[in-house]
Tab-separated table of C-alpha atoms and ligand atoms in Angstrom:
chain	number	residue	atom	x	y	z
A	155	MET	CA	110.478	64.887	88.198
A	156	LYS	CA	108.705	67.041	90.621
A	157	THR	CA	110.698	69.939	91.971
A	158	SER	CA	110.219	72.629	94.257
A	159	VAL	CA	110.152	76.467	93.445
A	160	VAL	CA	113.248	77.372	95.034
A	161	GLU	CA	115.232	74.548	93.341
A	162	VAL	CA	114.025	75.684	89.984
A	163	LEU	CA	115.131	79.249	90.594
A	164	ASN	CA	118.463	78.446	91.839
A	165	ASN	CA	119.343	75.553	89.527
A	166	GLU	CA	120.306	76.769	86.061
A	167	THR	CA	120.588	73.437	84.584
A	168	LEU	CA	116.885	72.866	84.617
A	169	LEU	CA	116.618	75.459	81.925
A	170	LEU	CA	114.698	74.073	78.845
A	171	GLN	CA	114.105	70.864	80.823
A	172	GLU	CA	110.732	69.277	81.585
A	173	ILE	CA	109.786	69.983	85.158
A	174	SER	CA	106.739	69.259	87.374
A	175	LEU	CA	105.647	71.424	90.289
A	176	LYS	CA	102.790	71.494	92.828
A	177	GLY	CA	101.540	74.374	94.828
A	178	TRP	CA	99.127	76.994	95.400
A	179	VAL	CA	97.624	79.707	92.821
A	180	ARG	CA	98.460	83.194	94.149
A	181	THR	CA	96.982	85.016	91.273
A	182	PHE	CA	95.784	84.130	87.735
A	183	ARG	CA	95.404	86.700	85.102
A	184	SER	CA	94.375	87.040	81.506
A	185	ASN	CA	93.150	83.508	81.733
A	186	ARG	CA	96.753	82.759	80.837
A	187	PHE	CA	99.338	83.623	83.836
A	188	ILE	CA	99.390	81.729	87.048
A	189	ALA	CA	101.493	82.930	89.704
A	190	LEU	CA	102.339	79.781	91.760
A	191	ASN	CA	103.725	79.592	95.123
A	192	ASP	CA	104.763	76.342	97.081
A	193	GLY	CA	106.050	77.929	100.268
A	194	SER	CA	109.633	76.869	99.451
A	195	THR	CA	110.634	80.628	98.867
A	196	ILE	CA	109.008	83.966	98.988
A	197	LYS	CA	109.073	83.984	95.233
A	198	ASN	CA	106.248	82.917	93.116
A	199	ILE	CA	106.929	81.131	89.777
A	200	GLN	CA	105.119	82.134	86.627
A	201	CYS	CA	103.206	79.393	84.869
A	202	VAL	CA	101.906	80.265	81.274
A	203	LEU	CA	98.864	78.371	79.973
A	204	ASP	CA	98.321	77.444	76.538
A	205	PHE	CA	94.682	78.470	77.138
A	206	GLU	CA	93.250	77.640	73.802
A	207	ASN	CA	94.107	73.937	74.635
A	208	THR	CA	92.876	74.232	78.339
A	209	PRO	CA	89.313	73.064	78.794
A	210	GLU	CA	86.914	75.945	79.930
A	211	GLU	CA	85.925	73.953	82.981
A	212	THR	CA	89.596	73.842	84.160
A	213	LEU	CA	90.322	77.606	83.553
A	214	LYS	CA	87.339	78.191	85.897
A	215	ARG	CA	88.871	76.068	88.636
A	216	ILE	CA	92.102	78.165	88.631
A	217	ASN	CA	91.432	80.490	91.464
A	218	THR	CA	93.406	81.902	94.176
A	219	GLY	CA	94.112	79.397	96.744
A	220	ALA	CA	93.534	76.300	94.853
A	221	ALA	CA	96.237	73.517	94.905
A	222	ILE	CA	97.403	72.749	91.449
A	223	ALA	CA	99.937	70.310	89.606
A	224	VAL	CA	101.569	71.853	86.506
A	225	LYS	CA	103.975	69.984	83.934
A	226	GLY	CA	105.996	71.947	81.412
A	227	THR	CA	109.044	73.201	80.023
A	228	LEU	CA	111.157	75.945	81.918
A	229	THR	CA	112.036	78.720	79.837
A	230	GLU	CA	113.643	82.110	80.056
A	231	SER	CA	110.825	84.453	80.648
A	232	GLN	CA	109.710	87.193	78.138
A	233	GLY	CA	108.004	89.358	80.668
A	234	ARG	CA	109.389	91.695	83.297
A	235	GLY	CA	109.541	90.497	87.075
A	236	GLN	CA	110.885	87.085	86.656
A	237	SER	CA	113.895	85.481	84.957
A	238	VAL	CA	112.491	82.056	84.185
A	239	GLU	CA	108.847	80.690	83.857
A	240	VAL	CA	107.128	77.355	83.109
A	241	GLN	CA	105.459	76.779	79.740
A	242	VAL	CA	102.302	74.528	80.849
A	243	SER	CA	101.833	71.379	79.016
A	244	GLU	CA	99.665	69.735	81.580
A	245	ILE	CA	97.584	71.272	84.473
A	246	GLU	CA	95.553	69.600	87.049
A	247	VAL	CA	93.474	71.308	89.783
A	248	LEU	CA	94.134	69.237	92.982
A	249	GLY	CA	92.050	71.022	95.279
A	250	ASP	CA	89.444	73.770	94.512
A	251	SER	CA	89.268	77.243	96.382
A	252	ASN	CA	85.740	78.998	96.156
A	253	PRO	CA	86.771	82.577	95.352
A	254	ASP	CA	83.439	83.915	97.116
A	255	GLU	CA	84.577	82.207	100.213
A	256	TYR	CA	88.510	82.257	100.279
A	257	PRO	CA	89.467	84.782	102.845
A	258	ILE	CA	93.136	85.419	101.587
A	259	GLN	CA	92.522	87.493	98.401
A	260	PRO	CA	95.252	88.997	96.347
A	261	LYS	CA	95.255	92.219	98.083
A	262	LYS	CA	96.691	93.994	101.388
A	263	HIS	CA	94.697	92.295	104.448
A	264	SER	CA	95.298	93.824	108.006
A	265	PHE	CA	97.311	91.716	110.352
A	266	GLU	CA	94.313	91.793	112.745
A	267	PHE	CA	92.135	90.195	110.051
A	268	LEU	CA	94.924	87.660	109.314
A	269	ARG	CA	95.383	86.792	113.074
A	270	GLU	CA	91.682	85.588	112.697
A	271	ASN	CA	92.663	83.426	109.994
A	272	ALA	CA	95.906	82.144	111.228
A	273	HIS	CA	95.496	78.858	109.788
A	274	LEU	CA	95.781	80.277	106.143
A	275	ARG	CA	98.029	83.326	106.952
A	276	MET	CA	101.143	81.493	106.191
A	277	ARG	CA	99.867	81.720	102.525
A	278	THR	CA	100.703	85.498	102.461
A	279	ASN	CA	104.205	86.723	101.640
A	280	THR	CA	104.585	88.355	104.973
A	281	PHE	CA	103.625	85.334	107.053
A	282	SER	CA	105.453	82.747	104.896
A	283	ALA	CA	108.606	84.902	105.255
A	284	VAL	CA	108.279	85.380	108.957
A	285	MET	CA	107.725	81.689	109.573
A	286	ARG	CA	110.663	80.500	107.303
A	287	VAL	CA	113.018	83.116	109.251
A	288	ARG	CA	111.607	81.499	112.535
A	289	SER	CA	112.542	78.043	111.298
A	290	LYS	CA	115.998	79.098	110.168
A	291	LEU	CA	116.617	80.899	113.564
A	292	SER	CA	115.391	77.932	115.649
A	293	PHE	CA	118.088	75.740	113.815
A	294	ALA	CA	120.781	78.356	114.226
A	295	VAL	CA	120.016	78.280	117.960
A	296	HIS	CA	120.641	74.344	118.164
A	297	GLN	CA	123.733	74.784	115.713
A	298	TYR	CA	125.231	77.546	118.029
A	299	PHE	CA	125.102	75.361	121.029
A	300	GLN	CA	125.800	72.120	119.500
A	301	GLU	CA	128.772	73.558	117.742
A	302	ARG	CA	130.288	74.411	121.419
A	303	ASP	CA	129.365	71.105	122.966
A	304	PHE	CA	126.370	72.355	124.881
A	305	ASN	CA	124.012	69.512	125.737
A	306	TYR	CA	120.319	69.929	124.749
A	307	VAL	CA	118.133	69.217	127.761
A	308	HIS	CA	114.394	68.569	127.716
A	309	THR	CA	113.083	70.077	131.021
A	310	PRO	CA	109.804	69.269	132.024
A	311	ILE	CA	106.706	71.344	131.197
A	312	ILE	CA	104.508	70.063	134.149
A	313	THR	CA	106.392	71.406	137.223
A	314	GLY	CA	105.736	71.732	141.096
A	315	SER	CA	108.087	74.731	141.486
A	316	ASP	CA	107.580	78.368	140.283
A	317	ALA	CA	110.920	79.225	139.091
A	318	GLU	CA	110.451	82.952	138.758
A	319	GLY	CA	108.420	83.242	142.117
A	320	ALA	CA	106.078	85.544	140.160
A	321	GLY	CA	102.965	83.320	140.824
A	322	GLU	CA	101.983	83.684	137.137
A	323	MET	CA	101.441	80.045	136.476
A	324	PHE	CA	98.821	77.895	134.746
A	325	ARG	CA	97.383	75.154	136.960
A	326	VAL	CA	97.580	71.579	135.831
A	327	THR	CA	94.980	69.365	137.459
A	328	ASN	CA	93.136	66.299	136.739
A	329	PHE	CA	90.289	67.107	139.246
A	330	LYS	CA	86.779	67.089	137.382
A	331	ASP	CA	84.783	70.425	137.377
A	332	ASN	CA	83.366	70.898	141.038
A	333	GLU	CA	84.675	67.586	142.100
A	334	ALA	CA	87.880	68.575	143.735
A	335	PRO	CA	88.264	67.334	147.188
A	336	ILE	CA	88.444	69.924	149.908
A	337	ASP	CA	91.042	69.606	152.932
A	338	GLU	CA	90.071	70.324	156.480
A	339	ASN	CA	91.113	74.069	156.040
A	340	GLY	CA	88.740	74.447	153.267
A	341	ASN	CA	91.258	74.393	150.431
A	342	ILE	CA	91.646	72.185	147.407
A	343	ASP	CA	93.394	69.076	148.381
A	344	TYR	CA	95.928	68.629	145.859
A	345	SER	CA	97.460	65.614	147.582
A	346	LYS	CA	94.444	63.613	145.902
A	347	ASP	CA	95.373	65.229	142.439
A	348	PHE	CA	97.199	63.251	139.728
A	349	PHE	CA	100.501	64.041	140.707
A	350	GLY	CA	99.787	64.084	144.559
A	351	LYS	CA	100.677	67.855	144.822
A	352	GLU	CA	99.833	71.204	143.165
A	353	THR	CA	101.412	71.320	139.477
A	354	ASN	CA	101.580	74.036	137.125
A	355	LEU	CA	102.893	74.702	133.464
A	356	THR	CA	106.364	75.698	133.837
A	357	VAL	CA	107.413	79.515	133.372
A	358	SER	CA	111.196	78.660	132.831
A	359	GLY	CA	113.306	75.439	132.326
A	360	GLN	CA	116.191	77.220	134.341
A	361	LEU	CA	116.004	75.484	137.663
A	362	GLU	CA	116.251	71.892	135.836
A	363	ALA	CA	118.828	73.000	133.615
A	364	GLU	CA	120.939	74.105	136.407
A	365	THR	CA	121.135	70.454	137.373
A	366	PHE	CA	122.614	69.621	133.869
A	367	ALA	CA	124.967	72.432	134.198
A	368	MET	CA	126.273	71.066	137.363
A	369	SER	CA	126.750	67.749	135.831
A	370	LEU	CA	127.237	67.899	132.183
A	371	GLY	CA	129.012	71.380	132.552
A	372	LYS	CA	127.173	73.131	129.506
A	373	ALA	CA	123.428	72.783	128.814
A	374	TYR	CA	120.552	74.624	127.000
A	375	THR	CA	117.011	74.084	126.857
A	376	PHE	CA	114.733	75.499	123.978
A	377	GLY	CA	111.231	74.860	124.769
A	378	PRO	CA	107.746	76.126	125.549
A	379	THR	CA	107.052	78.263	128.550
A	380	PHE	CA	103.876	79.626	129.985
A	381	ARG	CA	102.808	82.973	131.859
A	382	ALA	CA	99.525	83.568	133.029
A	383	GLU	CA	100.411	87.410	133.145
A	384	ASN	CA	97.361	89.369	131.949
A	385	SER	CA	99.390	91.773	129.784
A	386	ASN	CA	97.806	92.483	126.662
A	387	THR	CA	100.908	93.942	124.907
A	388	THR	CA	102.680	93.508	121.657
A	389	ARG	CA	105.631	91.768	123.687
A	390	HIS	CA	103.835	89.189	125.738
A	391	LEU	CA	102.492	85.754	125.002
A	392	ALA	CA	100.865	83.262	127.375
A	393	GLU	CA	102.983	80.515	125.617
A	394	PHE	CA	106.106	81.382	124.340
A	395	TRP	CA	109.399	79.516	123.649
A	396	MET	CA	112.535	80.282	125.668
A	397	ILE	CA	116.059	79.381	125.053
A	398	GLU	CA	117.999	78.902	128.365
A	399	PRO	CA	121.753	77.852	128.605
A	400	GLU	CA	123.164	77.126	131.769
A	401	VAL	CA	126.974	76.760	132.354
A	402	ALA	CA	129.153	75.695	135.209
A	403	PHE	CA	132.049	77.709	136.429
A	404	MET	CA	130.804	80.694	134.289
A	405	ASP	CA	130.532	84.174	135.885
A	406	LEU	CA	128.192	86.863	134.832
A	407	ASP	CA	130.982	88.396	132.576
A	408	GLY	CA	131.140	85.139	130.714
A	409	ASN	CA	127.180	85.280	130.865
A	410	MET	CA	127.145	88.495	129.209
A	411	ASP	CA	129.922	87.297	126.568
A	412	LEU	CA	127.932	84.339	125.878
A	413	ALA	CA	124.436	86.145	125.418
A	414	GLU	CA	126.038	88.662	123.053
A	415	ASP	CA	127.896	86.342	121.067
A	416	PHE	CA	125.144	83.832	120.652
A	417	ILE	CA	122.574	86.736	119.457
A	418	LYS	CA	125.021	87.866	116.942
A	419	TYR	CA	125.760	84.313	115.603
A	420	VAL	CA	121.763	83.587	115.110
A	421	ILE	CA	121.235	87.007	113.680
A	422	ASN	CA	124.230	86.632	111.214
A	423	SER	CA	123.139	83.143	110.296
A	424	ILE	CA	119.765	84.208	108.968
A	425	LEU	CA	121.299	87.143	107.165
A	426	VAL	CA	123.196	84.326	105.144
A	427	SER	CA	120.352	81.733	104.966
A	428	CYS	CA	117.280	83.820	104.658
A	429	LYS	CA	118.387	86.520	102.004
A	430	ASP	CA	115.102	86.678	99.962
A	431	ASP	CA	112.810	86.444	102.869
A	432	LEU	CA	114.739	89.373	104.846
A	433	ALA	CA	114.890	91.615	101.691
A	434	PHE	CA	110.921	91.117	101.328
A	435	LEU	CA	110.448	91.897	105.059
A	436	ASP	CA	112.832	95.002	104.941
A	437	GLN	CA	110.889	96.317	101.969
A	438	ARG	CA	107.786	95.695	103.993
A	439	LEU	CA	108.993	97.509	107.096
A	440	THR	CA	110.124	100.262	105.054
A	441	GLN	CA	106.664	100.633	103.624
A	442	GLU	CA	105.190	100.684	107.009
A	443	GLU	CA	107.531	103.289	108.336
A	444	LYS	CA	106.479	105.613	105.707
A	445	SER	CA	102.984	105.726	107.108
A	446	LYS	CA	104.192	107.076	110.469
A	447	PRO	CA	104.919	110.625	111.365
A	448	GLN	CA	108.591	111.498	110.519
A	449	ALA	CA	109.713	111.619	114.300
A	450	GLN	CA	108.515	107.855	115.010
A	451	ARG	CA	110.279	106.615	111.813
A	452	SER	CA	113.218	104.285	112.645
A	453	GLU	CA	116.601	105.763	111.257
A	454	MET	CA	117.572	102.252	109.970
A	455	SER	CA	116.090	99.689	107.760
A	456	LEU	CA	115.452	96.223	108.882
A	457	LEU	CA	118.622	94.823	107.260
A	458	GLU	CA	120.699	97.800	108.458
A	459	LYS	CA	119.334	97.171	112.163
A	460	LEU	CA	120.273	93.428	111.876
A	461	LYS	CA	123.790	94.289	110.332
A	462	PHE	CA	124.339	96.849	113.202
A	463	VAL	CA	123.514	94.400	115.910
A	464	VAL	CA	126.119	91.939	114.210
A	465	ASP	CA	128.879	94.460	113.914
A	466	ASN	CA	128.784	96.556	116.840
A	467	ASN	CA	129.463	95.725	120.800
A	468	PHE	CA	126.533	95.793	123.160
A	469	LYS	CA	127.060	98.639	125.636
A	470	ARG	CA	127.383	97.148	129.107
A	471	VAL	CA	125.992	99.501	132.070
A	472	THR	CA	125.201	98.713	135.804
A	473	TYR	CA	121.698	99.437	136.873
A	474	THR	CA	122.988	102.163	139.070
A	475	GLU	CA	124.488	103.956	135.952
A	476	ALA	CA	121.342	103.480	134.035
A	477	ILE	CA	119.096	105.167	136.933
A	478	ASP	CA	121.417	108.228	136.997
A	479	ILE	CA	120.820	108.581	133.214
A	480	LEU	CA	117.149	107.979	133.369
A	481	ARG	CA	116.761	110.536	136.422
A	482	ASN	CA	118.462	113.098	134.376
A	483	SER	CA	116.794	112.440	131.030
A	484	LYS	CA	114.769	114.814	129.242
A	485	PRO	CA	111.382	112.792	129.282
A	486	ASN	CA	111.968	112.219	133.003
A	487	LYS	CA	112.364	115.854	133.670
A	488	LYS	CA	109.495	116.775	131.377
A	489	LYS	CA	107.156	114.146	133.032
A	490	LYS	CA	106.904	112.287	129.693
A	491	PHE	CA	107.484	108.751	131.509
A	492	GLN	CA	104.315	107.065	132.447
A	493	PHE	CA	106.234	105.760	135.643
A	494	PRO	CA	108.673	108.658	136.533
A	495	ILE	CA	112.216	107.529	137.901
A	496	ASN	CA	112.733	109.175	141.271
A	497	GLU	CA	114.933	106.924	143.027
A	498	TRP	CA	117.364	104.130	143.101
A	499	GLY	CA	115.530	100.724	143.381
A	500	ALA	CA	112.826	101.453	140.776
A	501	ASP	CA	111.919	98.609	138.442
A	502	LEU	CA	112.630	99.558	135.023
A	503	GLN	CA	109.554	99.491	132.608
A	504	SER	CA	109.497	99.077	128.842
A	505	GLU	CA	109.598	102.830	128.363
A	506	HIS	CA	112.701	103.302	130.236
A	507	GLU	CA	114.464	100.324	128.483
A	508	ARG	CA	113.564	101.636	125.121
A	509	PHE	CA	114.898	105.213	126.007
A	510	LEU	CA	118.320	103.914	127.074
A	511	VAL	CA	118.504	101.723	123.959
A	512	GLU	CA	116.803	103.798	121.296
A	513	LYS	CA	117.563	107.405	122.546
A	514	HIS	CA	120.547	107.399	124.683
A	515	PHE	CA	123.100	104.603	123.880
A	516	LYS	CA	121.516	103.963	120.253
A	517	CYS	CA	122.757	100.363	120.331
A	518	PRO	CA	121.790	97.182	122.421
A	519	VAL	CA	122.533	97.493	125.870
A	520	ILE	CA	123.276	94.998	128.654
A	521	LEU	CA	122.155	96.383	132.137
A	522	PHE	CA	123.678	94.421	135.176
A	523	ASP	CA	124.036	94.495	138.961
A	524	TYR	CA	120.165	95.119	139.598
A	525	PRO	CA	118.699	95.853	143.043
A	526	ALA	CA	118.097	92.373	144.813
A	527	ASN	CA	114.339	92.895	145.631
A	528	ILE	CA	113.209	93.558	141.931
A	529	LYS	CA	114.709	90.227	140.883
A	530	ALA	CA	114.186	86.480	141.299
A	531	PHE	CA	115.539	84.683	144.560
A	532	TYR	CA	118.179	82.450	142.882
A	533	MET	CA	120.312	85.615	141.700
A	534	ARG	CA	123.915	85.637	143.331
A	535	LEU	CA	124.016	88.532	146.084
A	536	ASN	CA	126.733	90.981	145.447
A	537	ASP	CA	129.110	92.139	148.280
A	538	ASP	CA	127.232	95.267	148.542
A	539	GLY	CA	124.147	93.208	150.077
A	540	LYS	CA	121.897	94.989	148.101
A	541	THR	CA	122.275	94.105	144.264
A	542	VAL	CA	122.320	90.962	142.649
A	543	ARG	CA	124.316	89.556	139.659
A	544	ALA	CA	121.559	89.919	137.087
A	545	MET	CA	121.777	91.039	133.528
A	546	ASP	CA	118.921	92.028	131.081
A	547	VAL	CA	119.812	92.525	127.349
A	548	LEU	CA	117.830	95.359	125.914
A	549	PHE	CA	117.071	95.682	122.355
A	550	PRO	CA	115.540	98.474	120.080
A	551	GLY	CA	112.040	98.312	119.354
A	552	ILE	CA	111.719	95.423	121.753
A	553	GLY	CA	113.086	96.318	125.162
A	554	GLU	CA	114.117	93.267	127.246
A	555	ILE	CA	115.055	90.265	125.041
A	556	VAL	CA	117.243	88.349	127.511
A	557	GLY	CA	117.102	88.010	131.359
A	558	GLY	CA	119.766	86.143	133.119
A	559	SER	CA	122.207	86.051	136.151
A	560	GLN	CA	124.968	84.291	137.890
A	561	ARG	CA	123.088	81.936	140.341
A	562	GLU	CA	123.549	81.851	144.049
A	563	GLU	CA	125.775	79.044	144.707
A	564	ARG	CA	126.295	79.616	148.291
A	565	TYR	CA	123.798	77.333	150.480
A	566	ASP	CA	123.357	79.383	153.347
A	567	VAL	CA	122.862	82.576	151.475
A	568	LEU	CA	120.155	80.996	149.251
A	569	VAL	CA	118.348	79.460	152.232
A	570	GLU	CA	118.278	82.896	153.807
A	571	LYS	CA	116.873	84.475	150.621
A	572	MET	CA	114.018	81.906	150.271
A	573	LYS	CA	113.024	82.163	153.779
A	574	ALA	CA	112.776	86.013	153.312
A	575	LEU	CA	110.534	85.301	150.432
A	576	ASP	CA	108.528	82.430	151.945
A	577	ILE	CA	109.724	79.826	149.276
A	578	PRO	CA	109.304	76.678	151.096
A	579	GLU	CA	112.659	74.622	151.181
A	580	GLU	CA	110.918	71.561	150.917
A	581	ASP	CA	109.589	72.408	147.386
A	582	LEU	CA	113.139	73.090	146.299
A	583	TRP	CA	115.242	70.722	148.193
A	584	TRP	CA	116.724	69.216	145.143
A	585	TYR	CA	117.785	72.659	143.985
A	586	LEU	CA	119.291	73.318	147.295
A	587	ASP	CA	121.175	70.043	146.868
A	588	LEU	CA	123.129	71.273	144.117
A	589	ARG	CA	124.555	73.751	146.524
A	590	LYS	CA	125.287	71.249	149.135
A	591	PHE	CA	127.226	68.762	146.903
A	592	GLY	CA	129.858	69.927	144.692
A	593	THR	CA	128.623	73.755	144.429
A	594	ALA	CA	130.215	76.007	141.960
A	595	VAL	CA	129.775	79.404	140.340
A	596	HIS	CA	127.369	78.964	137.460
A	597	SER	CA	125.483	81.223	135.182
A	598	GLY	CA	122.689	81.112	132.524
A	599	PHE	CA	120.018	83.254	130.712
A	600	GLY	CA	116.731	83.076	128.941
A	601	LEU	CA	116.057	84.548	125.587
A	602	GLY	CA	112.512	84.825	124.589
A	603	PHE	CA	112.427	83.313	121.183
A	604	GLU	CA	109.596	85.339	119.852
A	605	ARG	CA	111.058	88.740	121.079
A	606	LEU	CA	114.375	87.535	118.784
A	607	VAL	CA	111.994	86.517	115.899
A	608	GLN	CA	110.166	89.878	116.274
A	609	PHE	CA	113.452	91.765	116.026
A	610	ALA	CA	114.796	89.552	113.084
A	611	THR	CA	111.550	90.108	110.938
A	612	GLY	CA	110.760	93.598	112.130
A	613	MET	CA	107.235	92.546	113.106
A	614	SER	CA	105.832	94.939	115.555
A	615	ASN	CA	103.486	92.512	117.165
A	616	ILE	CA	104.481	89.420	118.830
A	617	ARG	CA	101.309	87.563	118.002
A	618	ASP	CA	102.644	87.788	114.178
A	619	VAL	CA	105.685	85.926	114.855
A	620	ILE	CA	104.356	82.703	116.436
A	621	PRO	CA	102.078	80.409	114.260
A	622	PHE	CA	99.154	80.222	116.826
A	623	PRO	CA	99.352	82.970	119.503
A	624	ARG	CA	97.930	82.455	123.075
A	625	THR	CA	97.098	85.584	124.778
A	626	PRO	CA	94.510	86.651	127.357
A	627	GLN	CA	90.949	85.684	125.774
A	628	ASN	CA	92.337	83.919	122.754
A	629	ALA	CA	93.159	80.238	122.310
A	630	GLU	CA	91.751	79.765	118.913
A	631	PHE	CA	93.229	77.102	116.667
B	1171	4AD	O1	113.250	87.509	132.281
B	1171	4AD	P1	112.634	86.240	132.504
B	1171	4AD	O2	111.468	86.011	133.352
B	1171	4AD	O3	113.880	84.921	132.889
B	1171	4AD	C1	113.617	83.640	133.220
B	1171	4AD	O4	112.761	83.218	133.170
B	1171	4AD	C2	114.768	83.067	133.744
B	1171	4AD	N1	114.660	81.914	134.342
B	1171	4AD	C3	115.727	82.958	132.437
B	1171	4AD	C4	117.068	82.283	132.945
B	1171	4AD	O5	117.985	82.959	133.498
B	1171	4AD	N2	117.324	80.980	132.541
B	1171	4AD	O6	112.273	85.549	130.885
B	1171	4AD	C5	113.364	85.515	130.092
B	1171	4AD	C6	112.912	86.035	128.732
B	1171	4AD	C7	112.676	87.453	128.693
B	1171	4AD	O7	113.814	88.464	128.435
B	1171	4AD	C8	111.725	87.748	127.474
B	1171	4AD	O8	112.462	87.767	126.415
B	1171	4AD	C9	110.875	86.611	127.593
B	1171	4AD	O9	111.778	85.500	128.190
B	1171	4AD	N3	109.548	86.453	128.008
B	1171	4AD	C10	108.431	86.618	127.393
B	1171	4AD	N4	108.399	86.443	125.908
B	1171	4AD	C11	107.255	86.447	125.397
B	1171	4AD	N5	106.130	86.512	126.296
B	1171	4AD	C12	106.185	86.539	127.724
B	1171	4AD	N6	105.171	86.711	128.484
B	1171	4AD	C13	107.412	86.640	128.141
B	1171	4AD	N7	108.004	86.715	129.354
B	1171	4AD	C14	109.282	86.633	129.480
B	1172	MG	MG1	113.273	89.431	132.900
């Protein structure tokens, strides 16, 4: 019976039974002990060879990275470090791994090196743990919404509209190099392109998700989104996954409640489903923190941080209150911020967000009611005429993890706003129709999935929580 390592470790009835396993060699020592990993768990299983009865030829082929099949009896382990082991009766090398060429040796590799070997890095403890947590988190996302009767909507990836109005889009065209037709104004004539118009990869599924909120009531998207912003930071990807719920008849308060409840649910769910991986990642982070100067070390371990988020209320603060706090803060007065905060209306940078979360409130923060002119066109204008019903959820170590808002449901106000921002009505006629026919208060948000995985795993670089990161100058694999 072929089993997986996770089954073997969790199923006591297999003790003294004949089992069969397939996986990859992590280490092989004393010509006798194989640490086998099959990806089903962070834990290896020790396979003990009867080396006198194993051909020399075979022993030579048991190298780190080789794929093997073993058969044998599961016994209690004599050695330390594991409770059970396999007394191997049969071994077959299924796929060799040349030790002089295999990049993933049993030693500590830098994350930079492993990024260059992203096709193999899931064979390390850290990346296998991160990717298992990522998988469980995405399942929890669907579970949360499905249990609450949200409809999963597949919004388009190719789109003619710029949802965020930031112009950071990747063009989608079928024109061949140097063969794009030119119109009478000397511009590329996209009316002759595949879709008969300019199209791009979407930056957000929100606008289309709104059509589902205004018909099915509760909807969510969870798909890839693309941004051509040239930011080489530890928190930005050119291709990332976003979760976007959208709900009819829900205002900004409901939206904040939803975001907080949702995040707590998914974090709590991996605390239950990913115990071994999180324990490993917790240790890893603690080691990493030790190499930092005392002042920069986190006060909490990874597991403590995750539990803290689940157990505590997020602090809700208006943008205006936040500006007052920042203006009077020590780093602002001592000119320590790269972007000093002088007046109301300033856009908040990650350094400000992190000050509020990590130094001032020391808990996740939801900022709301932002100035209209630093937020997207679709956000509902407040009665003061200068702020909008926007909210950002800010997290320790991450900064912004969620951006959302109550949407402008008033046709006239929305049209005015689009005019002021030069957004052509004819591009978004269908979006405006939602305000013409049965309009209603509605709200939603977008959560950057990789930022959530970063928080959940304690990985400091966003490139290390997505299998194959796309960033400026990098689309390998
Ligand atoms: O704040 P953003 O731009 O909001 C929207 O796109 C809205 N349409 C969402 C909505 O209301 N339905 O992006 C939402 C989140 C951010 O808070 C951040 O977590 C993540 O998406 N994000 C990125 N993640 C990785 N790389 C990037 N370049 C990201 N840009 C945004
Ligand atoms: Mg945002």
